[in-house]
Coordinates of C-alpha atoms and ligand atoms in Angstrom, one line a residue:
X23 CA 44.5 68.7 88.5
X24 CA 45.0 71.8 86.3
X25 CA 47.6 74.3 87.2
X26 CA 47.2 77.9 85.9
X27 CA 49.5 78.4 83.0
X28 CA 51.2 81.8 82.6
X29 CA 53.2 82.6 79.6
X30 CA 55.7 85.5 79.8
X31 CA 54.4 87.6 76.9
X32 CA 51.2 89.0 75.6
X33 CA 50.2 88.5 71.9
X34 CA 47.9 91.5 71.7
X35 CA 45.7 93.8 73.8
X36 CA 43.7 97.0 73.7
X37 CA 45.3 99.8 75.6
X38 CA 43.0 102.5 77.2
X39 CA 39.5 103.4 76.4
X40 CA 37.7 104.2 73.1
X41 CA 40.4 106.6 72.1
X42 CA 43.1 103.9 72.8
X43 CA 45.0 101.6 70.5
X44 CA 46.0 98.0 70.0
X45 CA 49.4 96.9 71.2
X46 CA 50.8 93.6 69.7
X47 CA 54.0 91.7 69.7
X48 CA 55.4 92.2 66.2
X49 CA 55.7 88.6 65.2
X50 CA 57.7 89.2 62.0
X51 CA 60.6 90.3 64.2
X52 CA 60.7 87.2 66.3
X53 CA 62.8 85.5 67.6
X54 CA 65.6 88.0 67.3
X55 CA 63.7 91.0 68.7
X56 CA 60.7 91.5 71.0
X57 CA 59.2 94.6 69.6
X58 CA 55.7 96.0 70.4
X59 CA 53.7 97.4 67.5
X60 CA 51.0 100.1 68.1
X61 CA 48.0 99.9 65.7
X62 CA 45.7 102.9 65.6
X63 CA 43.8 102.8 62.3
X64 CA 42.0 100.2 60.3
X65 CA 44.5 100.3 57.5
X66 CA 47.3 99.8 60.0
X67 CA 45.4 96.7 61.3
X68 CA 44.9 95.4 57.7
X69 CA 48.6 95.8 57.1
X70 CA 49.5 94.1 60.4
X71 CA 47.3 91.1 59.6
X72 CA 48.5 90.8 56.0
X73 CA 52.2 91.0 57.0
X74 CA 51.6 88.4 59.7
X75 CA 52.7 90.9 62.5
X76 CA 49.7 89.2 64.1
X77 CA 48.8 85.8 62.8
X78 CA 47.1 82.5 63.7
X79 CA 43.4 82.1 63.3
X80 CA 42.0 83.0 66.7
X81 CA 44.5 85.9 67.2
X82 CA 43.5 87.5 63.9
X83 CA 39.9 87.2 65.0
X84 CA 40.7 89.1 68.2
X85 CA 42.7 91.7 66.1
X86 CA 39.8 92.1 63.7
X87 CA 37.5 92.7 66.6
X88 CA 39.7 95.6 67.8
X89 CA 39.9 96.7 64.1
X90 CA 36.2 97.2 64.2
X91 CA 36.7 99.6 67.2
X92 CA 39.4 101.5 65.2
X93 CA 36.9 101.9 62.3
X94 CA 33.8 103.0 64.1
X95 CA 35.2 105.3 66.7
X96 CA 35.3 108.3 64.3
X97 CA 31.9 107.6 62.7
X98 CA 29.8 110.6 62.3
X99 CA 26.3 111.1 63.9
X100 CA 24.0 108.2 63.0
X101 CA 26.7 106.5 60.9
X102 CA 28.1 103.9 63.3
X103 CA 26.3 100.9 61.8
X104 CA 27.1 101.9 58.2
X105 CA 30.8 102.5 59.1
X106 CA 30.8 99.1 61.0
X107 CA 29.6 97.3 57.9
X108 CA 32.3 99.0 55.7
X109 CA 35.0 98.3 58.3
X110 CA 34.0 94.6 58.4
X111 CA 34.4 94.3 54.6
X112 CA 37.8 95.9 54.7
X113 CA 39.1 93.8 57.5
X114 CA 37.5 90.5 56.1
X115 CA 39.5 91.0 52.9
X116 CA 42.9 91.2 54.7
X117 CA 43.4 87.4 54.8
X118 CA 40.8 85.0 53.3
X119 CA 41.4 81.6 54.8
X120 CA 41.1 81.8 58.6
X121 CA 37.3 82.1 59.2
X122 CA 37.8 83.4 62.8
X123 CA 38.5 86.8 61.2
X124 CA 35.0 87.2 59.6
X125 CA 33.5 85.3 62.5
X126 CA 34.7 88.1 64.9
X127 CA 33.6 91.0 62.7
X128 CA 30.2 89.3 62.1
X129 CA 29.8 88.8 65.8
X130 CA 30.4 92.5 66.5
X131 CA 28.1 93.7 63.7
X132 CA 25.3 91.3 64.9
X133 CA 25.7 92.6 68.4
X134 CA 25.4 96.3 67.3
X135 CA 22.4 95.6 65.0
X136 CA 20.7 94.0 68.0
X137 CA 21.1 97.2 70.2
X138 CA 18.0 98.9 68.9
X139 CA 17.6 102.5 70.0
X140 CA 21.2 102.8 71.3
X141 CA 22.8 106.2 70.6
X142 CA 26.1 106.6 68.9
X143 CA 28.1 106.7 72.1
X144 CA 26.5 103.5 73.4
X145 CA 27.1 101.7 70.0
X146 CA 30.8 102.8 70.1
X147 CA 31.3 101.6 73.7
X148 CA 29.4 98.4 72.8
X149 CA 31.9 97.7 70.0
X150 CA 34.9 97.9 72.4
X151 CA 33.1 95.8 75.0
X152 CA 32.3 93.1 72.5
X153 CA 35.9 93.1 71.1
X154 CA 37.2 92.7 74.6
X155 CA 34.6 89.9 75.2
X156 CA 36.0 88.1 72.1
X157 CA 39.5 88.3 73.5
X158 CA 38.4 87.1 77.0
X159 CA 36.3 84.3 75.4
X160 CA 39.3 83.1 73.5
X161 CA 41.5 82.9 76.6
X162 CA 38.9 80.7 78.2
X163 CA 38.3 78.6 75.1
X164 CA 42.1 77.9 74.9
X165 CA 42.1 76.7 78.5
X166 CA 39.2 74.4 77.9
X167 CA 40.7 72.9 74.8
X168 CA 43.9 72.4 76.7
X169 CA 42.1 70.5 79.4
X170 CA 40.3 68.2 76.9
X171 CA 43.4 67.7 74.8
X172 CA 45.7 66.9 77.7
X173 CA 43.7 63.8 78.5
X174 CA 45.1 62.4 75.2
X175 CA 48.8 62.9 76.2
X176 CA 50.6 60.4 78.4
X177 CA 53.6 61.0 80.6
X178 CA 56.8 60.7 78.7
X179 CA 55.3 61.3 75.2
X180 CA 56.9 63.2 72.4
X181 CA 54.5 65.3 70.1
X182 CA 55.0 66.8 66.7
X183 CA 53.4 70.1 65.7
X184 CA 53.4 72.2 62.5
X185 CA 53.4 76.0 62.1
X186 CA 52.5 77.9 65.3
X187 CA 49.2 77.2 67.0
X188 CA 50.4 78.4 70.4
X189 CA 49.9 81.4 72.6
X190 CA 51.1 83.7 69.8
X191 CA 48.3 82.5 67.5
X192 CA 45.6 83.2 70.1
X193 CA 44.7 85.5 73.0
X194 CA 45.2 82.6 75.4
X195 CA 47.7 79.7 75.6
X196 CA 47.0 78.5 72.1
X197 CA 45.1 75.7 70.3
X198 CA 47.5 72.8 69.4
X199 CA 49.9 73.9 72.1
X200 CA 47.3 74.2 74.8
X201 CA 47.1 70.5 75.6
X202 CA 50.9 70.4 75.6
X203 CA 51.2 73.3 78.0
X204 CA 48.4 71.8 80.1
X205 CA 50.0 68.3 80.2
X206 CA 53.3 70.0 81.1
X207 CA 51.7 72.0 83.9
X208 CA 50.1 68.8 85.2
X209 CA 53.5 67.4 85.7
X210 CA 53.6 65.0 82.7
X211 CA 57.0 64.9 80.9
X212 CA 56.4 66.0 77.4
X213 CA 58.7 66.9 74.5
X214 CA 57.9 68.5 71.1
X215 CA 59.3 68.3 67.6
X216 CA 58.5 71.6 65.9
X217 CA 58.4 71.6 62.1
X218 CA 60.2 74.7 60.8
X219 CA 57.2 75.5 58.5
X220 CA 58.3 76.9 55.1
X221 CA 58.2 79.5 53.8
X222 CA 57.6 81.9 56.7
X223 CA 59.1 79.7 59.4
X224 CA 56.4 80.1 62.0
X225 CA 57.6 76.8 63.6
X226 CA 61.3 77.8 63.8
X227 CA 60.8 81.5 64.6
X228 CA 57.7 81.3 66.9
X229 CA 56.8 77.8 68.1
X230 CA 60.3 76.9 69.3
X231 CA 60.6 80.4 70.8
X232 CA 57.4 80.2 72.8
X233 CA 57.9 76.6 73.9
X234 CA 61.4 77.4 75.1
X235 CA 60.1 80.4 77.0
X236 CA 57.5 78.1 78.7
X237 CA 60.2 75.6 79.6
X238 CA 58.8 72.8 77.4
X239 CA 61.5 70.7 75.7
X240 CA 61.5 71.4 72.0
X241 CA 63.5 70.1 69.0
X242 CA 63.4 71.9 65.7
X243 CA 63.3 70.0 62.4
X244 CA 62.8 71.0 58.8
X245 CA 59.4 70.1 57.3
X246 CA 60.9 67.4 55.1
X247 CA 62.2 65.6 58.2
X248 CA 58.8 64.9 59.8
X249 CA 58.1 61.7 57.9
X250 CA 61.6 60.4 58.8
X251 CA 61.2 61.2 62.5
X252 CA 57.8 59.4 62.6
X253 CA 59.3 56.4 60.8
X254 CA 62.0 56.3 63.5
X255 CA 59.1 55.8 66.0
X256 CA 59.9 59.1 67.8
X257 CA 56.4 60.6 67.7
X258 CA 53.6 59.5 69.9
X259 CA 51.0 62.0 68.5
X260 CA 50.6 65.0 66.2
X261 CA 48.9 68.1 67.4
X262 CA 48.1 70.9 65.0
X263 CA 45.7 73.9 64.8
X264 CA 43.4 75.0 62.1
X265 CA 42.3 78.0 60.1
X266 CA 39.0 76.7 59.0
X267 CA 37.2 73.4 59.4
X268 CA 34.4 72.4 57.0
X269 CA 31.1 71.0 58.3
X270 CA 32.3 67.4 57.4
X271 CA 35.5 67.7 59.5
X272 CA 37.9 68.4 56.7
X273 CA 40.7 70.6 58.2
X274 CA 42.4 73.5 56.6
X275 CA 45.7 74.5 58.2
X276 CA 49.2 75.8 57.3
X277 CA 50.7 74.4 54.0
X278 CA 52.4 71.2 54.9
X279 CA 49.9 69.9 57.4
X280 CA 48.3 67.6 54.8
X281 CA 51.6 65.9 54.3
X282 CA 52.1 65.5 58.0
X283 CA 48.7 63.9 58.3
X284 CA 49.4 61.4 55.5
X285 CA 52.7 60.5 57.1
X286 CA 51.0 60.1 60.5
X287 CA 48.3 57.9 59.0
X288 CA 51.0 55.7 57.4
X289 CA 52.9 55.4 60.6
X290 CA 49.8 54.8 62.8
X291 CA 50.5 58.0 64.8
X292 CA 47.3 59.8 66.1
X293 CA 46.7 63.1 64.3
X294 CA 44.8 65.6 66.5
X295 CA 43.4 69.0 65.5
X296 CA 42.8 71.5 68.2
X297 CA 40.5 74.4 67.3
X298 CA 37.7 76.5 68.8
X299 CA 34.2 76.2 67.4
X300 CA 34.7 79.7 65.9
X301 CA 37.1 77.9 63.4
X302 CA 34.3 75.6 62.2
X303 CA 32.5 77.0 59.1
X304 CA 29.2 75.2 59.0
X305 CA 28.4 77.0 55.7
X306 CA 30.9 74.9 53.9
X307 CA 29.9 71.2 53.4
X308 CA 33.5 70.1 52.7
X309 CA 37.1 71.3 52.6
X310 CA 37.4 71.8 48.9
X311 CA 35.2 74.9 49.3
X312 CA 37.6 76.6 51.6
X313 CA 39.3 79.7 50.0
X314 CA 43.1 79.2 50.1
X315 CA 45.2 82.2 50.4
X316 CA 48.1 82.6 47.9
X317 CA 51.1 84.6 49.1
X318 CA 53.7 86.6 47.2
X319 CA 56.3 84.6 45.3
X320 CA 59.1 86.5 47.1
X321 CA 58.2 84.8 50.4
X322 CA 59.6 81.6 48.8
X323 CA 62.3 83.0 46.5
X324 CA 63.8 85.6 48.8
X325 CA 62.4 84.9 52.3
X326 CA 63.8 87.2 54.9
X327 CA 65.8 89.1 52.3
X328 CA 68.0 86.3 51.1
X329 CA 67.5 85.3 47.5
X330 CA 67.4 81.5 47.2
X331 CA 65.9 80.9 43.7
X332 CA 66.7 82.1 40.2
X333 CA 65.3 85.5 39.3
X334 CA 62.0 85.2 37.3
X335 CA 61.5 81.6 38.3
X336 CA 57.8 80.7 38.3
X337 CA 56.3 80.1 41.7
X338 CA 53.1 78.6 43.2
X339 CA 52.5 79.7 46.8
X340 CA 49.4 78.4 48.5
X341 CA 49.6 79.3 52.2
X342 CA 47.3 76.6 53.4
X343 CA 46.2 73.0 52.6
X344 CA 43.2 70.8 53.5
X345 CA 43.5 67.5 55.3
X346 CA 40.5 65.2 54.6
X347 CA 38.5 64.2 57.7
X348 CA 39.4 60.6 57.1
X349 CA 43.0 61.3 58.1
X350 CA 42.0 63.1 61.3
X351 CA 42.0 61.1 64.6
X352 CA 40.1 63.8 66.5
X353 CA 39.1 67.4 66.6
X354 CA 39.4 68.9 70.0
X355 CA 37.2 71.9 70.7
X356 CA 36.2 73.8 73.8
X357 CA 33.1 71.5 74.2
X358 CA 35.1 68.2 74.0
X359 CA 36.8 65.7 71.7
X360 CA 35.2 64.7 68.4
X361 CA 36.7 61.4 67.4
X362 CA 36.8 60.4 63.7
X363 CA 35.0 63.6 62.7
X364 CA 32.1 63.6 60.2
X365 CA 29.2 65.9 59.4
X366 CA 26.9 64.5 62.1
X367 CA 29.5 64.6 64.8
X368 CA 30.6 68.2 63.9
X369 CA 26.9 69.3 63.9
X370 CA 26.5 67.8 67.3
X371 CA 29.5 69.7 68.6
X372 CA 28.2 72.9 67.1
X373 CA 24.9 72.4 68.8
X374 CA 26.6 71.6 72.1
X375 CA 28.5 74.9 71.8
X376 CA 25.3 76.8 71.1
X377 CA 26.3 77.7 67.6
X378 CA 23.3 78.1 65.3
X379 CA 23.9 77.0 61.7
Ligands
MRU413 O1 49.8 82.1 58.2 P1 49.6 81.9 59.7 O2 50.8 81.9 60.5 O3 48.5 82.8 60.2 O4 49.0 80.4 59.8 C1 48.7 80.0 61.1 C2 48.3 78.5 61.1 O5 48.2 77.9 60.1 C3 47.9 78.0 62.4 O6 48.2 76.6 62.5 C4 46.4 78.1 62.6 O7 46.0 79.5 62.4 C5 45.9 77.7 63.9 S1 46.3 78.8 65.1 C6 45.8 78.6 66.6

């Protein structure tokens, strides 16, 4: 039994026709204000992605798809493909770790390159249609991941999640939160501990906000409390998302995830990763090849305008870490559940999803 799950907000959408714009919930203002941001140019889109106004791997893929439309719509006669390639490079550079971003821009470019003989107007319309198809595909993918993942959740369970891998990180109901929303809609009693997620507090600001809106019981903890809470026996399973998964099943996600995985392993708590196949990067044999974004020191020393460290202190600020496949109980994709992931199993899932590699 799978009830339809409606969440009372929209992460982002394209408004109008080719001359339209992107409207997105400005996530840097959450949870205090629900403000819509209108994005009309490629540089505004790059800025929105870099500032995390839109964030989460699948959502920035959808945003980048619409960014391609913003780029090509003013291309001169015969220049659509050339402008599309340049726009792709600009968008891909906005954030380096989540592979969904370059996956989306590559998908659009490949689609345009395949439309031999199409005139400029047809190419421009095809860009918008393909960007919309990416958004619709993501909604459906989230639903399928939710259905697979919910089979791993029992009535009465308490789950732990890190960062935000919910509806606000996708165009649908989320990755890691999709099985939780699905289990909740199926009538299972579920509760969530949300790690606050230093330094940008996606867990505190966004995950707890959206779970509360959806009526799912949520309790906020600081990142350092997760091991303690697992040691107290309060967690039945961990569900997290991912920004990039290497071919061998190593999982890159928000900084702090690796520590959660080590702790889960120590306490015999299942550690599940929920991610679409667009997050799997078959070109990388293992997780040590994944580019890790470093963010400005100020996000740690004076996050949200409040100075909390000495002036001129040296800072190291990687935004993501990599959890080795050996610590991952399962990777849940739209085509099913890969238990104890390794290269052969990931390749099988990619083939099942029709991904060529
Ligand atoms: O820096 P962010 O907020 O974009 O990081 C997001 C995450 O790490 C998510 O867990 C990941 O993108 C999975 S989203 C469905």
